[in-house]
Coordinates of C-alpha atoms and ligand atoms in Angstrom, one line a residue:
X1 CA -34.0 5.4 -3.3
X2 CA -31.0 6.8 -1.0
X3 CA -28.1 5.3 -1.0
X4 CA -27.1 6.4 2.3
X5 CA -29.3 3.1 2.9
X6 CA -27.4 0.5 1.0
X7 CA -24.0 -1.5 0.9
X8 CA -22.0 0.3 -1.7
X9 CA -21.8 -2.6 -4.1
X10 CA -25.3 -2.3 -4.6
X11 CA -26.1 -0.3 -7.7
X12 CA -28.8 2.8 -6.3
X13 CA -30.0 5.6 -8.5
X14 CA -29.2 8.9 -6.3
X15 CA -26.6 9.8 -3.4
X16 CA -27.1 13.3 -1.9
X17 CA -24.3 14.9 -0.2
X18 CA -24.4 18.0 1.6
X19 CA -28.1 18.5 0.2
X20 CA -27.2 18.1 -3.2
X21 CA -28.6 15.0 -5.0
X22 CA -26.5 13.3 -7.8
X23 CA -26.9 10.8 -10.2
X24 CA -25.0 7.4 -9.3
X25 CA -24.0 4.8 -11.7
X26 CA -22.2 1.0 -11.6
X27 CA -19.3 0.4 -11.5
X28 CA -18.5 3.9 -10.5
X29 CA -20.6 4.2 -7.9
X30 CA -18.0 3.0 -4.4
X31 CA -19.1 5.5 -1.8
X32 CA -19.8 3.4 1.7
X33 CA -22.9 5.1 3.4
X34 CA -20.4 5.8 6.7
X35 CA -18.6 8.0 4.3
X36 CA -21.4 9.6 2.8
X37 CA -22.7 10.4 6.3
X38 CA -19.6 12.1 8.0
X39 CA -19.8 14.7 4.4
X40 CA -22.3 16.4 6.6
X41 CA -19.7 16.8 9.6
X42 CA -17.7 20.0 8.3
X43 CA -15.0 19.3 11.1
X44 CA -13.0 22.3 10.0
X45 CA -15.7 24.9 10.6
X46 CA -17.3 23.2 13.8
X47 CA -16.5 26.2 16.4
X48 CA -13.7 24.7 19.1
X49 CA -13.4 21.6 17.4
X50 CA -9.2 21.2 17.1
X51 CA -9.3 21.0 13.3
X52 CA -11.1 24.3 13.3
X53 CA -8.9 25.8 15.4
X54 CA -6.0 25.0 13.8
X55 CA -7.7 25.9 10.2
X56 CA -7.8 29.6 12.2
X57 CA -4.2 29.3 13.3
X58 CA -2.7 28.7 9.6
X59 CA -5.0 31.4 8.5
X60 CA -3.6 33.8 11.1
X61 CA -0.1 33.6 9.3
X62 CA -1.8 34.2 5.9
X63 CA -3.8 37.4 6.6
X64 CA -6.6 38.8 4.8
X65 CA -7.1 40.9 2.5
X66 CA -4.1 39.5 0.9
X67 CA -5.1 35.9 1.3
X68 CA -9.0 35.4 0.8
X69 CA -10.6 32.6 2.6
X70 CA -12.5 30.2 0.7
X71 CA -14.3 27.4 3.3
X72 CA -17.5 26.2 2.1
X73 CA -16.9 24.6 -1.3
X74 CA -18.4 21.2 -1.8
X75 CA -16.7 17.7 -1.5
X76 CA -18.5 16.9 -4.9
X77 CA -16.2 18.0 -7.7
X78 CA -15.4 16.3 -11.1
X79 CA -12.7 14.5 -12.5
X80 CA -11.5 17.5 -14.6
X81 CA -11.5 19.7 -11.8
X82 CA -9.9 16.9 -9.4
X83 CA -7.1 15.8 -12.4
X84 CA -7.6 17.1 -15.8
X85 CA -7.0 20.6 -14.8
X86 CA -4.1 20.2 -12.9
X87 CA -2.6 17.9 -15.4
X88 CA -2.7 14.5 -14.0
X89 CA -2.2 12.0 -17.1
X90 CA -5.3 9.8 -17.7
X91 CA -3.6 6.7 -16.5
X92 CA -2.1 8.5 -13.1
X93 CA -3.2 5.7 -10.6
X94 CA -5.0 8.1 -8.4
X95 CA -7.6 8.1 -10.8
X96 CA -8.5 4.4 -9.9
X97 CA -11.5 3.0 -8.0
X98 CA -9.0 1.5 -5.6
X99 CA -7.8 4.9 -4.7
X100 CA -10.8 7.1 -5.5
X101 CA -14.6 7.6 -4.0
X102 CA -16.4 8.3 -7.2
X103 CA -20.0 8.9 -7.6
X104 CA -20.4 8.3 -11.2
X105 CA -18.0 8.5 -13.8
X106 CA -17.4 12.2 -14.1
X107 CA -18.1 13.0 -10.2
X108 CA -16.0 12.3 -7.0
X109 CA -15.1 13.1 -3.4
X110 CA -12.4 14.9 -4.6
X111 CA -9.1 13.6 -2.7
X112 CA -7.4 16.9 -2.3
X113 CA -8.2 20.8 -2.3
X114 CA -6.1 21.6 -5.0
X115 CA -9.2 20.2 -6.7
X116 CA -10.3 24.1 -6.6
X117 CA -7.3 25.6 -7.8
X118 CA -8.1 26.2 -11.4
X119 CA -11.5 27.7 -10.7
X120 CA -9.8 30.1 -7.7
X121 CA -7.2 31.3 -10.0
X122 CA -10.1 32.1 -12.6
X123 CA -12.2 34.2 -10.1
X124 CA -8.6 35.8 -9.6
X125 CA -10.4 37.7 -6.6
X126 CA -7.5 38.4 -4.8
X127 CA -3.5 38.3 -5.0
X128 CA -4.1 34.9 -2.6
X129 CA -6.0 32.9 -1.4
X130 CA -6.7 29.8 1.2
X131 CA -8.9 27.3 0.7
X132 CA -10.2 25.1 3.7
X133 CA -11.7 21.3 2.8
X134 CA -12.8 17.8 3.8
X135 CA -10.9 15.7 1.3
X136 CA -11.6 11.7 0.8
X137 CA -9.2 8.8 -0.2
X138 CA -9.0 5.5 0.2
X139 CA -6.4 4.2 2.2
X140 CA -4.4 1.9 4.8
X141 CA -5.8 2.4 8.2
X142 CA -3.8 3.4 11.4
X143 CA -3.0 6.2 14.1
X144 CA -2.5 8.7 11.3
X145 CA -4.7 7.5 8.4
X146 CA -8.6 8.3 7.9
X147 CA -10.4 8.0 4.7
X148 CA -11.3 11.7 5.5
X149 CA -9.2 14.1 6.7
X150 CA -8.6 17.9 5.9
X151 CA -6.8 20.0 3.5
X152 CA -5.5 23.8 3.3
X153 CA -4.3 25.0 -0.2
X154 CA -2.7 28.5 -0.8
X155 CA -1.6 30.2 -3.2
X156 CA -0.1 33.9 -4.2
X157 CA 0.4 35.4 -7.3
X158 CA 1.8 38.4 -8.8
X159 CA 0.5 39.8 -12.0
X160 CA 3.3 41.2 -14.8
X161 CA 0.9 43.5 -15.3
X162 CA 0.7 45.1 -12.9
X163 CA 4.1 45.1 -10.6
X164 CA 6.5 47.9 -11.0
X165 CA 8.2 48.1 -14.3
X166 CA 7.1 44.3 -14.8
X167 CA 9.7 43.0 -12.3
X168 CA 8.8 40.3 -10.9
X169 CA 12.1 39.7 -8.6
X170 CA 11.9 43.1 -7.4
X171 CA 8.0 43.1 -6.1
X172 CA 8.7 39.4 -4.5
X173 CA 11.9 40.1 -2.9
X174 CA 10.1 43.2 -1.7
X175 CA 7.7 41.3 -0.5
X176 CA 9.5 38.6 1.5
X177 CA 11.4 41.7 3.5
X178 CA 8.2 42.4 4.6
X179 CA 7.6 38.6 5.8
X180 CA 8.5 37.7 9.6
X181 CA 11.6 36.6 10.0
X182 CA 12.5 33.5 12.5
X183 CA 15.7 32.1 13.8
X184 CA 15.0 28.3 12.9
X185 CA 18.0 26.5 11.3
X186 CA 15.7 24.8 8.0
X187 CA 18.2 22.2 6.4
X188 CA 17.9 22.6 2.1
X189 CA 20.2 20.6 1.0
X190 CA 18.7 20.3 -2.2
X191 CA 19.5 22.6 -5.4
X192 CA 16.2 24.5 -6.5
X193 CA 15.6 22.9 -9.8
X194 CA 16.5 19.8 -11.3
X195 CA 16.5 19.3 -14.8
X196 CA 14.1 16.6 -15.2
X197 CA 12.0 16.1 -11.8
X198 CA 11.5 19.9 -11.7
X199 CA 12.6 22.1 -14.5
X200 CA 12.3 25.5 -14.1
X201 CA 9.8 26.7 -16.4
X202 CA 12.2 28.5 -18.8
X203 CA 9.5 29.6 -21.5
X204 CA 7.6 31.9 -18.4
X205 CA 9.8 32.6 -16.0
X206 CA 13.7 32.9 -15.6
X207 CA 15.4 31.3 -13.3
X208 CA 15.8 34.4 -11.0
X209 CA 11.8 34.6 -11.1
X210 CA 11.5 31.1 -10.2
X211 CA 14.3 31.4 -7.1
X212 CA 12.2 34.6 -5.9
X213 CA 8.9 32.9 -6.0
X214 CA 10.3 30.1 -3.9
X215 CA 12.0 31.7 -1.7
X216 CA 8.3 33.2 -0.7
X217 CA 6.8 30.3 -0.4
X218 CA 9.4 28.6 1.7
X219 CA 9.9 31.4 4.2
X220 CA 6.0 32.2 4.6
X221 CA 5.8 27.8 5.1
X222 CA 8.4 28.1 7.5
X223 CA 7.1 31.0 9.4
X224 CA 3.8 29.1 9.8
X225 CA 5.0 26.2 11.2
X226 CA 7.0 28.0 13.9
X227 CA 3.9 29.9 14.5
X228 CA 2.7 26.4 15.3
X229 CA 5.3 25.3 17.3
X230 CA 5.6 28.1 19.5
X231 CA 1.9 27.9 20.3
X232 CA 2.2 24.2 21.3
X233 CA 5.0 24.7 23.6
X234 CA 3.4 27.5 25.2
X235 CA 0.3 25.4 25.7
X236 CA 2.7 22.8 26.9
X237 CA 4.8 25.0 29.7
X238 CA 1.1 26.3 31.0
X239 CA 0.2 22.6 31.3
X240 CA 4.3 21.7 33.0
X241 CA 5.9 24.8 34.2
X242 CA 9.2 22.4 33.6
X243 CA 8.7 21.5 30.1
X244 CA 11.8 21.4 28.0
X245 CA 10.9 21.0 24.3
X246 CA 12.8 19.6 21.8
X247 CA 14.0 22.2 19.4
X248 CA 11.9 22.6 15.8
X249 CA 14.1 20.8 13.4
X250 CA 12.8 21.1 9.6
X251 CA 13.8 20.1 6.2
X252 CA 13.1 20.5 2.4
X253 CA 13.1 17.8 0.0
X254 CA 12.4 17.6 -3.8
X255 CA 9.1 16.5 -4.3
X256 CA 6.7 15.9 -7.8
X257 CA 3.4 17.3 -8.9
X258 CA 2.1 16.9 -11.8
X259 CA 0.9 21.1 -11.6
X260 CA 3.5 22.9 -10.0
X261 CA 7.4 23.0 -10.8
X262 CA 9.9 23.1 -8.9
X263 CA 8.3 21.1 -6.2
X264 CA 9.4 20.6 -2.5
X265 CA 7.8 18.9 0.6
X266 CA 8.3 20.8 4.2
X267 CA 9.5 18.0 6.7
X268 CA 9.1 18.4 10.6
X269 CA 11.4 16.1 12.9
X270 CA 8.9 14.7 15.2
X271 CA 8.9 12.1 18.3
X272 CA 12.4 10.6 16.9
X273 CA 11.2 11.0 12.8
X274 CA 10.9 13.3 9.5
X275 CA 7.2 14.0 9.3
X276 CA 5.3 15.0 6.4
X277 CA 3.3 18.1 6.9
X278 CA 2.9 19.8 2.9
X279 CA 3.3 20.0 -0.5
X280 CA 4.3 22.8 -2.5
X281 CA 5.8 24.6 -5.7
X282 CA 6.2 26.9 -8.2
X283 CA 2.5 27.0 -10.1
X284 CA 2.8 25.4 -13.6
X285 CA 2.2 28.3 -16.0
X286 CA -0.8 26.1 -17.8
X287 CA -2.9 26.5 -14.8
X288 CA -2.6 30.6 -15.8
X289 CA -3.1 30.1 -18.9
X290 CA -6.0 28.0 -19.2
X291 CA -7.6 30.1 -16.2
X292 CA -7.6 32.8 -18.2
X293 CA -4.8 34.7 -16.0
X294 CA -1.6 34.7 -18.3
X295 CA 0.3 37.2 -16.7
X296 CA 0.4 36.1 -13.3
X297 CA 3.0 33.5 -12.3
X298 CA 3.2 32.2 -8.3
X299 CA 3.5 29.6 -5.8
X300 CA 0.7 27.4 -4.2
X301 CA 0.7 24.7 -1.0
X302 CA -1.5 21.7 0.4
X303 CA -1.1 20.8 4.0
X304 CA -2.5 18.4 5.9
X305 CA -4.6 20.0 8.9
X306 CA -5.2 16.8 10.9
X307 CA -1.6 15.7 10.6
X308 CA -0.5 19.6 12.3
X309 CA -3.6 19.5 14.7
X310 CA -1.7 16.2 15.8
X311 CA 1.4 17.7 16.5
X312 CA 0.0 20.9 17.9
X313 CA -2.2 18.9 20.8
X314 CA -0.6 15.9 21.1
X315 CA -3.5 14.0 19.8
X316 CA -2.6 10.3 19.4
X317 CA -5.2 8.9 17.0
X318 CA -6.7 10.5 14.0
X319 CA -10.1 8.8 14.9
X320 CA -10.3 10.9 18.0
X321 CA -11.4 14.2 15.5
X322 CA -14.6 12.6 14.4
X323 CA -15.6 12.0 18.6
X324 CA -18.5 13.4 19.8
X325 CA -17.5 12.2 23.5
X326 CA -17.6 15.3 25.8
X327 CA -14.4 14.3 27.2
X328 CA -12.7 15.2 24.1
X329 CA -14.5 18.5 22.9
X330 CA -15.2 19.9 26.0
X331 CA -11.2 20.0 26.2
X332 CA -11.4 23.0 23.7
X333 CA -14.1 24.8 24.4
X334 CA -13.6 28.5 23.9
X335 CA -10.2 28.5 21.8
X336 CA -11.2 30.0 18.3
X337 CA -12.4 33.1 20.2
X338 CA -9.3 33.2 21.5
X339 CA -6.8 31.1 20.1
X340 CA -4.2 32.0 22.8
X341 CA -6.0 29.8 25.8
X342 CA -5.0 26.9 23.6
X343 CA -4.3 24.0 26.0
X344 CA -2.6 20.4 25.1
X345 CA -5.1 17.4 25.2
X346 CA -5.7 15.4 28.1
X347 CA -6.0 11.9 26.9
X348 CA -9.2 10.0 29.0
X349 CA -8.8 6.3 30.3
X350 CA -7.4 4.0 27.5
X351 CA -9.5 1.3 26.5
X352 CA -8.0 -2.1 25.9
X353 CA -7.3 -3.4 22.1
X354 CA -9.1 -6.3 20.7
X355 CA -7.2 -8.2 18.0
X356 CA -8.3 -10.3 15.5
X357 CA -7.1 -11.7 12.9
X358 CA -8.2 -13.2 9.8
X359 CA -6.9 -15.1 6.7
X360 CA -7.8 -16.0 3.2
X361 CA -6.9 -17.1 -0.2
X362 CA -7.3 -14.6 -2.5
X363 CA -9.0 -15.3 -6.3
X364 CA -6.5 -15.9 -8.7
X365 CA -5.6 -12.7 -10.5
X366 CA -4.6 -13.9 -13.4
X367 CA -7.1 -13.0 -16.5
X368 CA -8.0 -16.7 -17.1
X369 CA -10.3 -16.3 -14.4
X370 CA -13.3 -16.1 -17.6
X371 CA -16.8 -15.1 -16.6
X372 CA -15.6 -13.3 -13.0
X373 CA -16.6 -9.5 -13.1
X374 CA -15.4 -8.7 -9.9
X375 CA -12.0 -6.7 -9.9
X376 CA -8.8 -7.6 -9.1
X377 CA -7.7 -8.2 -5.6
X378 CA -6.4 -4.6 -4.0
X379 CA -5.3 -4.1 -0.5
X380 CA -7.4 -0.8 0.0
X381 CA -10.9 -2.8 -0.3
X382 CA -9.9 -4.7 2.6
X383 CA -9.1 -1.6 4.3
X384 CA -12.5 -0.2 3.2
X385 CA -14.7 -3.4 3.8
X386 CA -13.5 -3.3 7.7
X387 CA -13.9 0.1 7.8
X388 CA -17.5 -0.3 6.5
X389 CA -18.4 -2.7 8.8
X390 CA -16.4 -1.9 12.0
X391 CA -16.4 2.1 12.0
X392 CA -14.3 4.0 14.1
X393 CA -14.1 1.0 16.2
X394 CA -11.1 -0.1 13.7
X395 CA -8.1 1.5 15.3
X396 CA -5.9 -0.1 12.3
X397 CA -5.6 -2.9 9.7
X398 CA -2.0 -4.4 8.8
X399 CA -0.5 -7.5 6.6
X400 CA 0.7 -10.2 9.0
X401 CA 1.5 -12.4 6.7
X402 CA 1.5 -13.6 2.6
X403 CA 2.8 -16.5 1.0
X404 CA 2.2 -18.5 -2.2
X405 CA 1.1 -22.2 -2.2
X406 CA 4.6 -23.7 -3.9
X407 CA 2.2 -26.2 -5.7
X408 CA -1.3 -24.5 -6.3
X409 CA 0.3 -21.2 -6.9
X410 CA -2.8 -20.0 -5.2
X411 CA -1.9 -16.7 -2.8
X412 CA -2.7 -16.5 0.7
X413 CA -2.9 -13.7 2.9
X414 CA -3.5 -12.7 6.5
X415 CA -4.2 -9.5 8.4
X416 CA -5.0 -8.2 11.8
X417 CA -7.4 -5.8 12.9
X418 CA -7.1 -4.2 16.3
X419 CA -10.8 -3.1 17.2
X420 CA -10.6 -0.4 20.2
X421 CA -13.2 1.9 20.7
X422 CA -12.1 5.1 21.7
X423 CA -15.1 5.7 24.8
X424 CA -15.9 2.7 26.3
X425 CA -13.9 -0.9 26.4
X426 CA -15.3 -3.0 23.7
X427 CA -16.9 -7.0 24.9
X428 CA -15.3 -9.6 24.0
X429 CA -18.7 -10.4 22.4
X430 CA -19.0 -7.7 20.4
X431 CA -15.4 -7.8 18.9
X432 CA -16.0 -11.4 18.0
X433 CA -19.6 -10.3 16.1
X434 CA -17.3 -7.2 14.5
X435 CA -15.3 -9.6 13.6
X436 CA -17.6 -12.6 12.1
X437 CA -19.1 -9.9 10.1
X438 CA -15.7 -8.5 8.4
X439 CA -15.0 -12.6 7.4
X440 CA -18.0 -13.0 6.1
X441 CA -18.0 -9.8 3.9
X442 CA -14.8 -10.7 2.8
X443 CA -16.0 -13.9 1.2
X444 CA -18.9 -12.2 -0.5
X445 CA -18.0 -8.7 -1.5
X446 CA -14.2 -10.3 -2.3
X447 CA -14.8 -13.7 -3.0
X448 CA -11.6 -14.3 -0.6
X449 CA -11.7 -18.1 0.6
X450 CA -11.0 -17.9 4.3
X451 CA -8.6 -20.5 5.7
Ligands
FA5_501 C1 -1.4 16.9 -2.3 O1 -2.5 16.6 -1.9 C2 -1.2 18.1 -3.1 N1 -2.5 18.6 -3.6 C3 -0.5 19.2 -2.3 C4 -0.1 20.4 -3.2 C5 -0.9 21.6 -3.2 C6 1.2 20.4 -3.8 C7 -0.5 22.7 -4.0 C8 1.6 21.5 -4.6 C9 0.7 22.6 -4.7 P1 -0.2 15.1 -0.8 O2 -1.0 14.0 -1.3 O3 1.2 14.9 -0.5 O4 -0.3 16.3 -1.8 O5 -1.0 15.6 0.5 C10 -0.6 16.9 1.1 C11 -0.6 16.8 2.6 O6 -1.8 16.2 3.1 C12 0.5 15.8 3.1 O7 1.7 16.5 3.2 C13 -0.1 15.4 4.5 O8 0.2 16.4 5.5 C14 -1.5 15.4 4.2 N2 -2.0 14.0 4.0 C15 -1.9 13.3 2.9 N3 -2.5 12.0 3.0 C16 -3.0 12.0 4.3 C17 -3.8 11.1 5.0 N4 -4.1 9.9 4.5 N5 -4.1 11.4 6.3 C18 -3.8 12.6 6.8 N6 -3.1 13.5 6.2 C19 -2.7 13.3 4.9
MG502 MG1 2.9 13.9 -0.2

């Protein structure tokens, strides 16, 4: 039987993704069958489509053959490549269902591309690499959040083997005069290691090592974003001759993952806020070591591509990559042959929002609840029940309200759902059978008592 066929609750034998069939298996098995479909899509190689295009434009400031490109590795990984390998502890709560699209209980939709980073570094075909992906989560829905979106990773290393003499500093520095250079003011407030967040790694590298490596990173980071920017504001000023931008404002803060140290996050001020756009660090020497490279040490990133195809077109609504409306790919036709006649998007009419909204008691979560297999209550199955039922018709999902009965105890909680499809206005009809259907799933796939 396919699963692509049945509610995801349902326990089926077999799910095939990208042609692949795997073995599924309860309770593992949480992959909705709009999910599974859209692994086919491959947004980030779709010629002209604006995630494509700006997978081409990050790869552009990371040439080959120094960087190879790696594009077409499949969504299906397993939990050691996903977390084991990149030292995730067994209780890290990413593993859970709640946050997770698993498959069975040693394969998922892995939720990030550093999923391929031990297996990259073990091919060790190149001095870097970049690696292109679909990546899956479960999550809140709104203007910025998918369960899918797209990753880049990238990494560089340098082998002690085989720089000059064995210096490390020397061959990096070297390497980072030969970098572009840009005149963007990049606030780092932040000293480069701290002691127990990010310890330098002092049995591999020295501190000097460490300060070189990241000093690479953050300048060829930087130097891609204002690649970026300039791009969008010349796409802007061929759209508005009078076009005064803002100027590119960035900033680096400390960040934590679990296989890289030190660790920073690249933040770009945007429409009056810091924005998020990657992660990135010094490579944990483990991830060497256990890939059979010892003597190379280097740096490696994750971006998101969705979030800086956002910022590069003006593209309000995350949704609006998985369109296959005319009026929104024919705006791009004919940039990845030539990524210079890039042009801002034109958003088409605005259709009107549809609110509902919807509330329920919630099963008591305390383990006296004897006999009840279902899981405990989490905020993402909502998010993923809608979602299954309403599509890209959801434009976003948020908590309205929560209290707690002062004499039951019992919890009770309300959301809203704006329903706004992107193409065509929505009937009131239509939103209020969207709408019936979400309630009732609720009460059966949650056993939420609705009020
Ligand atoms: C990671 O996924 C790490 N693997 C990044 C990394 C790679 C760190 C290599 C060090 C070395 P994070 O979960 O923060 O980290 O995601 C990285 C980027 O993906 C974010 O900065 C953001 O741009 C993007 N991103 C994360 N979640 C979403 C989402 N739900 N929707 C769109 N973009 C997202
Ligand atoms: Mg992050």
């Amino acid at each position: 039987s396919e699963a692509t066929t049945t509610e995801p609750q349902e326990s089926t034998s077999t799910v095939t993704i990208r042609g692949a069939t795997h073995p599924t298996q309860k309770p593992w098995f949480n992959v909705p069958r709009n999910i599974v479909s859209k692994t086919s899509r491959r947004l980030h190689l779709q010629n002209d489509h604006p995630i494509a295009i700006t997978r081409q434009i990050i790869q552009a400031n990371f040439p080959q053959p120094t960087y190879k490109y790696y594009n077409e590795y499949s969504p299906v990984v397993t939990t050691k490549q996903n977390f084991d390998s990149l030292g995730f502890p067994a209780d890290h709560p990413g593993r859970a269902l709640t946050d997770t699209y698993y498959l069975n209980e040693k394969l998922l939709l892995r939720t990030h591309t550093s999923a391929h980073q031990a297996d990259t570094f073990r091919a060790n075909e190149s001095d870097g690499y970049l690696i292109s992906a679909d990546v899956y989560r479960r999550d809140a829905i709104d203007r910025s959040h998918y369960p899918i979106f797209h990753q880049m990773e990238g990494a560089r290393s340098w082998d002690r083997n085989k720089v000059p003499n064995g210096d490390i500093v020397a061959a990096v520095m070297e390497d980072i005069e030969r970098l572009p250079k840009h005149d963007v003011v990049v606030e780092d407030p932040n000293p480069p290691m701290h002691p127990e967040r990010n310890p330098l790694q002092e049995a591999h590298h020295s501190a000097a090592e460490a300060e070189a490596l990241g000093k690479h990173l953050k300048r060829s980071l930087e130097n891609m974003v204002v690649d970026i920017f300039t791009r969008a504001k010349a796409a802007a000023i061929k759209d508005d001759p009078d076009f005064v931008d803002e100027p590119l404002r960035m900033r680096w803060v400390e960040a934590y993952f679990p296989f890289t140290s030190p660790s920073w996050e690249l933040e770009v001020y945007y429409a009056g806020d810091w924005l998020e756009v990657l992660g990135c660090g010094v490579v944990k020497q483990e991830l060497y070591i256990n890939a059979n490279v010892p003597s190379q040490v280097g740096w490696a990133f994750g971006i998101g591509i969705d979030r800086i195809a956002m910022l590069l077109f003006k593209i309000p609504d995350i949704r609006l990559f998985w369109s296959e409306d005319e009026r929104f790919l024919s705006q791009f036709t004919g940039v990845s042959a030539s990524l210079d006649t890039l042009k801002r998007f034109v958003p088409f009419s605005k259709h009107p929002p549809s609110p509902r909204d919807v509330s329920f008691w919630i099963r008591s979560t305390s383990s006296a609840a004897g006999g009840n297999d279902k899981a405990v209550f989490h905020e993402n199955d909502v998010m993923e029940l809608v979602r299954s039922i309403g599509g890209d018709e959801v434009e976003s999902v948020s908590l309205i309200d929560e209290f707690v009965h002062p004499k039951t105890g019992r919890k009770s909680l309300a959301y809203r759902i704006v329903y706004r499809h992107l193409e065509r206005t929505l009937t009131g009809k239509e939103t209020n059978a969207l709408h019936e259907r979400v309630r009732n799933a609720l009460v059966e796939r949650l056993g939420v008592e609705l009020r």
